[in-house]
PDB file of C-alpha atoms in Angstrom:
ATOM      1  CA  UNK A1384     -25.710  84.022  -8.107  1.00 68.00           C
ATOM      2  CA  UNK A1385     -24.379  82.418 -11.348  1.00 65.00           C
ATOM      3  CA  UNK A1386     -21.290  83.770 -10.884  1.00 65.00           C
ATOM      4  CA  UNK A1387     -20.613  83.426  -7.088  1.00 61.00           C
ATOM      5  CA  UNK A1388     -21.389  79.336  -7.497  1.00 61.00           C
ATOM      6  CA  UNK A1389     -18.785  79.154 -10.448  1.00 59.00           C
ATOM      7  CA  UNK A1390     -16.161  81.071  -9.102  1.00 57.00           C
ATOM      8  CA  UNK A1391     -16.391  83.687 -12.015  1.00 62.00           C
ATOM      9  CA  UNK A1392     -17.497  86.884 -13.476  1.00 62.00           C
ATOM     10  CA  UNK A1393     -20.188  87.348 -14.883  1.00 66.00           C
ATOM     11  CA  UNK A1394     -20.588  90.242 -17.896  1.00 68.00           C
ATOM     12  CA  UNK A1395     -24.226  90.907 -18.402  1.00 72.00           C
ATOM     13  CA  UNK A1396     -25.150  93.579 -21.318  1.00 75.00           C
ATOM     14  CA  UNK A1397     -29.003  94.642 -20.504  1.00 79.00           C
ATOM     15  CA  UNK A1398     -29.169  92.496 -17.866  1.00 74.00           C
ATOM     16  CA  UNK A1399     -28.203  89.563 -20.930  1.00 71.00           C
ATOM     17  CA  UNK A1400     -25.281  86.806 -20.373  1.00 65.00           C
ATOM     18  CA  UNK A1401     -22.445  88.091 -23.176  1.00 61.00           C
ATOM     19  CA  UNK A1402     -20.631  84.578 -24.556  1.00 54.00           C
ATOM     20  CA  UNK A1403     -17.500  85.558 -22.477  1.00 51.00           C
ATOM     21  CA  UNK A1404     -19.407  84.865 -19.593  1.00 54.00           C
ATOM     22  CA  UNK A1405     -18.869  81.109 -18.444  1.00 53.00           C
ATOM     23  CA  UNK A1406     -21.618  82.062 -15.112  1.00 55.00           C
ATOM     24  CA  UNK A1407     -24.341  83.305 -17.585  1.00 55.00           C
ATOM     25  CA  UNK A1408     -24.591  80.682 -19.743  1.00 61.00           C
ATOM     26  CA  UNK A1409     -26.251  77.175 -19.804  1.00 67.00           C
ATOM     27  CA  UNK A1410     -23.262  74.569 -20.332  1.00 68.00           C
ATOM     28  CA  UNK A1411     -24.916  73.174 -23.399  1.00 75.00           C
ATOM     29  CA  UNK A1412     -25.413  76.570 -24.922  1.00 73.00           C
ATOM     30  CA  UNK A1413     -21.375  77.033 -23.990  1.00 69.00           C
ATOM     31  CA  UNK A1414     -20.449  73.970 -25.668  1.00 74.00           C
ATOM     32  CA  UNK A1415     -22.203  74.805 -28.862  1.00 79.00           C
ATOM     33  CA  UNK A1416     -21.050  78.187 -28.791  1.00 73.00           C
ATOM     34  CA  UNK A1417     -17.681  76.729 -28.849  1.00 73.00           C
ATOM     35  CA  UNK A1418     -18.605  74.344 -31.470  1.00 76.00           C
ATOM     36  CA  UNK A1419     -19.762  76.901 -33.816  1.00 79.00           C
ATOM     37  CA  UNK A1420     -16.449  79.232 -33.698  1.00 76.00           C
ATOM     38  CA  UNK A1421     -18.614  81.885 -31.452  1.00 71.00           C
ATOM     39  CA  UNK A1422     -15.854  82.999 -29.078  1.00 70.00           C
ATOM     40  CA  UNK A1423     -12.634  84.903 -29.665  1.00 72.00           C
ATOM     41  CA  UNK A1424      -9.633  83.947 -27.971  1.00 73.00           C
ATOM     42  CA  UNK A1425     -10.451  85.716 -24.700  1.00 68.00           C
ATOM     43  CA  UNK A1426     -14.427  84.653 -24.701  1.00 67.00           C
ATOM     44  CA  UNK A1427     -12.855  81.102 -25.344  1.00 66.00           C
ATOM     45  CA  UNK A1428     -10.529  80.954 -22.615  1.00 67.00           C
ATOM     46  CA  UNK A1429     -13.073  83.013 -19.727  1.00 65.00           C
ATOM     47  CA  UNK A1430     -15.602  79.798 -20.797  1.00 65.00           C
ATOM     48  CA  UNK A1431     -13.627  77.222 -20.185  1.00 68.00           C
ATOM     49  CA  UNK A1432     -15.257  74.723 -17.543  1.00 69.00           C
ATOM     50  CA  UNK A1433     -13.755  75.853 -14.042  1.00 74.00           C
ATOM     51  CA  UNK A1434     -12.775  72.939 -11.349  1.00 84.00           C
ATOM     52  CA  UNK A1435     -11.804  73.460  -7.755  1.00 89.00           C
ATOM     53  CA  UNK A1436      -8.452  71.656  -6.382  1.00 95.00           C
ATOM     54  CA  UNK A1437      -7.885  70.531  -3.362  1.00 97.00           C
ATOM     55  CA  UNK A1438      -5.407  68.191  -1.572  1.00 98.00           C
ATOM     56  CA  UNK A1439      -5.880  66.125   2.187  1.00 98.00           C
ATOM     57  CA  UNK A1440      -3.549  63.765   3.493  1.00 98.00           C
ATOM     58  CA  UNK A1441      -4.946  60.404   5.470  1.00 98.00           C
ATOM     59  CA  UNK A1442      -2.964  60.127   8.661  1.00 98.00           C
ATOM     60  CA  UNK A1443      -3.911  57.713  10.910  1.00 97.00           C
ATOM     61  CA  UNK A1444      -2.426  55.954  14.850  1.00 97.00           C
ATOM     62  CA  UNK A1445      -1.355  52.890  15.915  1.00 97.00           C
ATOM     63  CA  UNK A1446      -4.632  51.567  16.615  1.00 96.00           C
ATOM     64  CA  UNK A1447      -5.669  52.804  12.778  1.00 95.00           C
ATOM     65  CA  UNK A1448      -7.873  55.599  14.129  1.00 97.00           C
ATOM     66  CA  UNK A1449      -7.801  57.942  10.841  1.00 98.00           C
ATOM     67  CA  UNK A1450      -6.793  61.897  11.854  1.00 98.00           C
ATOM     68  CA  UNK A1451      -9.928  64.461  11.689  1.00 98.00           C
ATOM     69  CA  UNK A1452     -10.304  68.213  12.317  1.00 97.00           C
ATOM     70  CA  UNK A1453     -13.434  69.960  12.871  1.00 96.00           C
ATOM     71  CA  UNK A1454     -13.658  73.466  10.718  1.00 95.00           C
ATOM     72  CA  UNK A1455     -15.320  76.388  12.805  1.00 91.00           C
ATOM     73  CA  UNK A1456     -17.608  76.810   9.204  1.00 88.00           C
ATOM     74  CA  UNK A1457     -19.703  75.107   7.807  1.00 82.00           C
ATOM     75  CA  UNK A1458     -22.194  72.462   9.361  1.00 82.00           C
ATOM     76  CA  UNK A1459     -21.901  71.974  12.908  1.00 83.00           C
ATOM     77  CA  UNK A1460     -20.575  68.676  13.989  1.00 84.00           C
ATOM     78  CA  UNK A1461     -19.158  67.760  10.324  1.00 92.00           C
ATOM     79  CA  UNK A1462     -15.390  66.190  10.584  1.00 97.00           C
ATOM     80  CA  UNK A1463     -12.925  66.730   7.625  1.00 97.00           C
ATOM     81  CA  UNK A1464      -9.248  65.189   7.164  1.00 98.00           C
ATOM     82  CA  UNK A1465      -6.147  67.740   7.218  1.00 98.00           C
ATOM     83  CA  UNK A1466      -5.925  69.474   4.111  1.00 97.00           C
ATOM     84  CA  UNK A1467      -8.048  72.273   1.731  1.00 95.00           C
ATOM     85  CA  UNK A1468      -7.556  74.059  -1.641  1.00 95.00           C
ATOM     86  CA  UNK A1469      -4.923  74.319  -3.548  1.00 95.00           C
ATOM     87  CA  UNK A1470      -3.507  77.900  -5.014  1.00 93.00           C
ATOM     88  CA  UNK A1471      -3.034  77.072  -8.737  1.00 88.00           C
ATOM     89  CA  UNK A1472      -3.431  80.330  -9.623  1.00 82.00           C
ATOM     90  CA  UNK A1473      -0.088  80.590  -7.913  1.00 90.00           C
ATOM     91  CA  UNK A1474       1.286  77.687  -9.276  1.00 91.00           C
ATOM     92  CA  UNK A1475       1.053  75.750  -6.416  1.00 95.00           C
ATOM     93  CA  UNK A1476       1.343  71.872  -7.043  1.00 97.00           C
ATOM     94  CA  UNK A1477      -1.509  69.448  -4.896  1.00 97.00           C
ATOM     95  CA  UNK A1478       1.466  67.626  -3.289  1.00 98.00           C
ATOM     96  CA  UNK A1479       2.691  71.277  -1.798  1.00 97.00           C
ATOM     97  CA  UNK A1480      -0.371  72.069  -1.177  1.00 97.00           C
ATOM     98  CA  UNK A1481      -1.050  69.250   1.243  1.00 98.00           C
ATOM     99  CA  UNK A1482       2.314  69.852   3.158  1.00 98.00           C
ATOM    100  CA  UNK A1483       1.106  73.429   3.692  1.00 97.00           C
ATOM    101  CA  UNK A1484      -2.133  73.011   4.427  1.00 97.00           C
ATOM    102  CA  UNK A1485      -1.089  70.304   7.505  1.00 98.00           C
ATOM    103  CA  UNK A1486       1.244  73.171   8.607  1.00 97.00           C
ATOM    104  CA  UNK A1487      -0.981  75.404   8.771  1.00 96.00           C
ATOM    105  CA  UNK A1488      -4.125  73.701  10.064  1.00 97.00           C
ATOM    106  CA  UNK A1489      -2.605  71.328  12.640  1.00 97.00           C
ATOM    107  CA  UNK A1490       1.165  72.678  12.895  1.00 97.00           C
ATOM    108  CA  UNK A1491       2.880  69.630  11.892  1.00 97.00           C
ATOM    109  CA  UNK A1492       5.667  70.107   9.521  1.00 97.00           C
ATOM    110  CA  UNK A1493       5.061  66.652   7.313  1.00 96.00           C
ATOM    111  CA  UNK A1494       6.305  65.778   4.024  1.00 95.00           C
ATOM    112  CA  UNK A1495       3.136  63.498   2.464  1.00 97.00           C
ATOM    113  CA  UNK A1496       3.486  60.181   1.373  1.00 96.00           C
ATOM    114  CA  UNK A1497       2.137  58.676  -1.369  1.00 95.00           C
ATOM    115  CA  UNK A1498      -0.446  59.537  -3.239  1.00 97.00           C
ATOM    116  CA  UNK A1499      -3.551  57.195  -2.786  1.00 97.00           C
ATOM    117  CA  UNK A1500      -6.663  58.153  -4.516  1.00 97.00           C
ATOM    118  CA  UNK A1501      -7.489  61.332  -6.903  1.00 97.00           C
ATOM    119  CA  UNK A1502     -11.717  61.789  -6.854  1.00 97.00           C
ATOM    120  CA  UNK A1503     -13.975  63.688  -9.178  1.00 96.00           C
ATOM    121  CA  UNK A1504     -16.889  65.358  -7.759  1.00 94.00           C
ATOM    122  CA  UNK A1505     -19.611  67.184  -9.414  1.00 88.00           C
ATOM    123  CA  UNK A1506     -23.280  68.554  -9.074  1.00 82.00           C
ATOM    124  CA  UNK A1507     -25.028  70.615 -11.547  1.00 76.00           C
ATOM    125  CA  UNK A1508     -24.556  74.615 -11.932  1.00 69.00           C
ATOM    126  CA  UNK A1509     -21.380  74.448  -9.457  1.00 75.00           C
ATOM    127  CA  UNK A1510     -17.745  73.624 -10.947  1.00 79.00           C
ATOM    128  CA  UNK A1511     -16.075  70.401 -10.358  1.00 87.00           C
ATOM    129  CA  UNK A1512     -14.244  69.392  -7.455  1.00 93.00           C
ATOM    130  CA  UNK A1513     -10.904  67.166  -7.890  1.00 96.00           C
ATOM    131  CA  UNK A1514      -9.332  65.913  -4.383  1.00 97.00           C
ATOM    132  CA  UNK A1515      -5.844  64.366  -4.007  1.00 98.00           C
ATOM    133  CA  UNK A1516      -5.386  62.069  -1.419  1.00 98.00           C
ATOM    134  CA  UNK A1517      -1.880  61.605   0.178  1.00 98.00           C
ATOM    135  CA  UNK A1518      -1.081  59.435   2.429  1.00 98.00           C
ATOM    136  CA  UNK A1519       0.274  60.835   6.079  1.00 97.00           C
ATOM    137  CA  UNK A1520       1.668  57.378   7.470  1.00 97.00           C
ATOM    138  CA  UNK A1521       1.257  56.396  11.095  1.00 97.00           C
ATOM    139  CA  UNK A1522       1.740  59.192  13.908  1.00 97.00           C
ATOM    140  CA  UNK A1523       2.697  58.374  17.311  1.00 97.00           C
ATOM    141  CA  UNK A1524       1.526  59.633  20.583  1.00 97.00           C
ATOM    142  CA  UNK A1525       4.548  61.931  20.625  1.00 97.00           C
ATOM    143  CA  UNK A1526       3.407  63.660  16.970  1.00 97.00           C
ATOM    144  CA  UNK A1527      -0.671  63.695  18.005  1.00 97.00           C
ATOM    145  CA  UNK A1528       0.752  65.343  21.290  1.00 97.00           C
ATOM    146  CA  UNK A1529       2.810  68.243  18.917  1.00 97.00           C
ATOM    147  CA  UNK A1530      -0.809  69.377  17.209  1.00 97.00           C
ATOM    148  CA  UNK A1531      -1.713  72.790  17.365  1.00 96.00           C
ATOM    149  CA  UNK A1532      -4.642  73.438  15.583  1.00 96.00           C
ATOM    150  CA  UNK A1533      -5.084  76.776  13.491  1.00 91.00           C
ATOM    151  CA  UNK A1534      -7.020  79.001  15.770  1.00 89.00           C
ATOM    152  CA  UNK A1535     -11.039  80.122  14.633  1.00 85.00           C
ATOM    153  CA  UNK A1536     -10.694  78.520  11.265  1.00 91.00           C
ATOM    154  CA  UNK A1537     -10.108  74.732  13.316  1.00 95.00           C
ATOM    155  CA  UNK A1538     -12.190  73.618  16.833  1.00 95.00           C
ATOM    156  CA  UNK A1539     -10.884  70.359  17.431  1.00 96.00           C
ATOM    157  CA  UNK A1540      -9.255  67.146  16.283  1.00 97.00           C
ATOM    158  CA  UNK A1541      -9.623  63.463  16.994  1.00 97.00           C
ATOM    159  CA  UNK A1542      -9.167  59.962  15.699  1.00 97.00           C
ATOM    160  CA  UNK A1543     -11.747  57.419  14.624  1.00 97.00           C
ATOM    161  CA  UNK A1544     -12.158  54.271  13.519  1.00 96.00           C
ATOM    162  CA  UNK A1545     -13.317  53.044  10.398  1.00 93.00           C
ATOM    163  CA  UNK A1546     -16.361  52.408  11.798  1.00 93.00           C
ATOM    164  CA  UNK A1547     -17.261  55.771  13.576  1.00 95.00           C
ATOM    165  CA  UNK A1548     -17.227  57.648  10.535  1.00 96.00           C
ATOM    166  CA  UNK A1549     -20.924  57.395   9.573  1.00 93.00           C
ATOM    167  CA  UNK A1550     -21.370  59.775  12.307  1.00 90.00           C
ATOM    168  CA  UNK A1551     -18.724  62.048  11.519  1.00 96.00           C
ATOM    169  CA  UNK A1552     -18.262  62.734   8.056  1.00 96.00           C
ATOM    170  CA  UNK A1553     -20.129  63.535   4.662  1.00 94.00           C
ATOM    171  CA  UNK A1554     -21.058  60.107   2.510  1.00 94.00           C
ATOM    172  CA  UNK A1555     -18.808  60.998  -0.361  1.00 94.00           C
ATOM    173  CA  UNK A1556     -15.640  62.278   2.384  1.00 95.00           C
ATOM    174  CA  UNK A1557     -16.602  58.820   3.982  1.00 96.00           C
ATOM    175  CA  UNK A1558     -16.402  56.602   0.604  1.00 96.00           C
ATOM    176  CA  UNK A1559     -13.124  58.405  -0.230  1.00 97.00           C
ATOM    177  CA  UNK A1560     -11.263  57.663   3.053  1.00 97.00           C
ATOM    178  CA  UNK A1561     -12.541  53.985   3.382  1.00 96.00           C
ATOM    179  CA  UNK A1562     -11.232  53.954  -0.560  1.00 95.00           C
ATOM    180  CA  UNK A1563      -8.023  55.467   0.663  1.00 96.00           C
ATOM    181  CA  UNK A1564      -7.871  52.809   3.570  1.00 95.00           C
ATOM    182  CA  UNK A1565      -8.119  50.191   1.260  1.00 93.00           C
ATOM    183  CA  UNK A1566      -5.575  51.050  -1.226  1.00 93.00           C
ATOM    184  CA  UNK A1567      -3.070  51.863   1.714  1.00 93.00           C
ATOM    185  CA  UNK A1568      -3.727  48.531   3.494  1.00 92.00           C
ATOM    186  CA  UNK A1569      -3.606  46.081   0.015  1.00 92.00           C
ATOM    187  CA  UNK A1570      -0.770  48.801  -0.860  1.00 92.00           C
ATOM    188  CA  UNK A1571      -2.330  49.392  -4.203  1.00 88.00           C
ATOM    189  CA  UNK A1572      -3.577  52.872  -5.965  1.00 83.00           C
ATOM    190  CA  UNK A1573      -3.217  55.810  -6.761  1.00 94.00           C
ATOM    191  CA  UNK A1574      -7.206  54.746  -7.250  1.00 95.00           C
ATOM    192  CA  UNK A1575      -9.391  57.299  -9.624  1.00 96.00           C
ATOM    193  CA  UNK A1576     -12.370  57.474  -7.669  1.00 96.00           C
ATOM    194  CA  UNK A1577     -16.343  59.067  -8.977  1.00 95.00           C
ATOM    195  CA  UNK A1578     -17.942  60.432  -6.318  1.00 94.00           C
ATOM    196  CA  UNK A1579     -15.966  58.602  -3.541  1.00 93.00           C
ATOM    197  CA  UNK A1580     -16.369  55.284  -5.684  1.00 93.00           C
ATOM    198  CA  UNK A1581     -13.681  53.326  -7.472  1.00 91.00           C
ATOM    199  CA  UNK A1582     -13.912  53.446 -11.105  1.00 89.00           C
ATOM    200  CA  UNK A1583     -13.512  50.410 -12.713  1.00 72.00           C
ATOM    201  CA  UNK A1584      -9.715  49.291 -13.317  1.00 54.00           C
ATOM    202  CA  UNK A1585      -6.880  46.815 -12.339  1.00 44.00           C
ATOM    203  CA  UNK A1586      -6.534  47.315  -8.747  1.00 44.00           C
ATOM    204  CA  UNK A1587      -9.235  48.829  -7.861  1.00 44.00           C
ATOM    205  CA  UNK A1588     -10.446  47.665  -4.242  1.00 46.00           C
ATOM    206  CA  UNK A1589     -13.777  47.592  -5.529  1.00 45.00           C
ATOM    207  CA  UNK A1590     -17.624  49.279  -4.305  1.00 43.00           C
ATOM    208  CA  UNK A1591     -18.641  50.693  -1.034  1.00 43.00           C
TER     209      UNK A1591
END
């Protein structure tokens, strides 16, 4: 179960966790292992805290309704923005990986603006999650009419306003977009967000 939450193998002796196995091991009892020269060069590098990537793009209409899809997986009812992992292990770059992604969830064949906000999510005995988050610009009722969304993996798609999205989407989605908002209006950013929440810094649009 280890292994499946981490994204890893894990290489059990007896039923025991072997130091090459990042899944098997307590994070402290990694980071000492480390400390104390107990890995060789392959152990070291199979360790190695393991993050997730992915990359969304904020588009929003002319009445500032911000661009959601609704995944056939997952929670019913829960609203995400256009985008999902990226393939690193392929050398894919976030900024590609949000032009494919649109293309392939919602058919639109986009180049993504700027980026606006890169957050850091984490919760104990799964690996981190980095998001990028690119700006899509405005869309028209010509583009919103042009969506084809990516059959079973997509239901639906809709715009809301900043103020419908307590009912739609996840707190920490929710904290990132209004972040996102806020940095495109005041034209400021890329932000470094914890969580959804601006980290202190020049130019940060502050709490939420």
């Amino acid at each position: 179960m280890a292994a499946l939450r981490t994204g890893s193998l894990a290489h059990l002796i007896d039923g025991v966790p072997q130091p090459g196995s990042p899944a098997g091991l307590d994070p402290a009892v990694r980071v000492a292992l480390e400390n104390a020269g107990g890995y060789d060069e392959a152990a070291h590098r199979a360790a190695r805290p393991k993050a997730l990537t992915a990359a969304n793009v904020l588009f929003t209409d002319r009445a500032g309704g911000v661009l959601l899809v609704r995944p056939g997986y997952g929670e019913p009812g829960r609203w995400l923005l256009p985008g999902g992992g990226v393939d690193s292990d392929l050398g894919e770059t976030p900024r590609a990986a949000a032009a494919r992604e649109v293309r392939e969830e919602i058919g639109l064949d986009l180049e993504p603006g700027r980026l606006l906000a890169v957050n850091w999510s984490h919760r104990p005995g799964f690996p981190a999650r980095i998001r990028f988050l690119y700006d899509g610009g405005v869309l028209g009722p010509d583009v919103l009419a042009r969506i084809r969304l990516r059959p079973v993996e997509l239901l639906d798609w809709r715009t809301a306003q900043r103020g419908d999205l307590r009912g739609l989407v996840k707190p920490k989605l929710r904290r990132q977009i209004k972040a996102a908002l806020r940095a495109l209006a005041a034209g400021t950013g890329p932000l470094e967000l914890h969580e959804g929440r601006p980290v202190g810094h020049p130019g940060s649009p502050g709490p939420f």
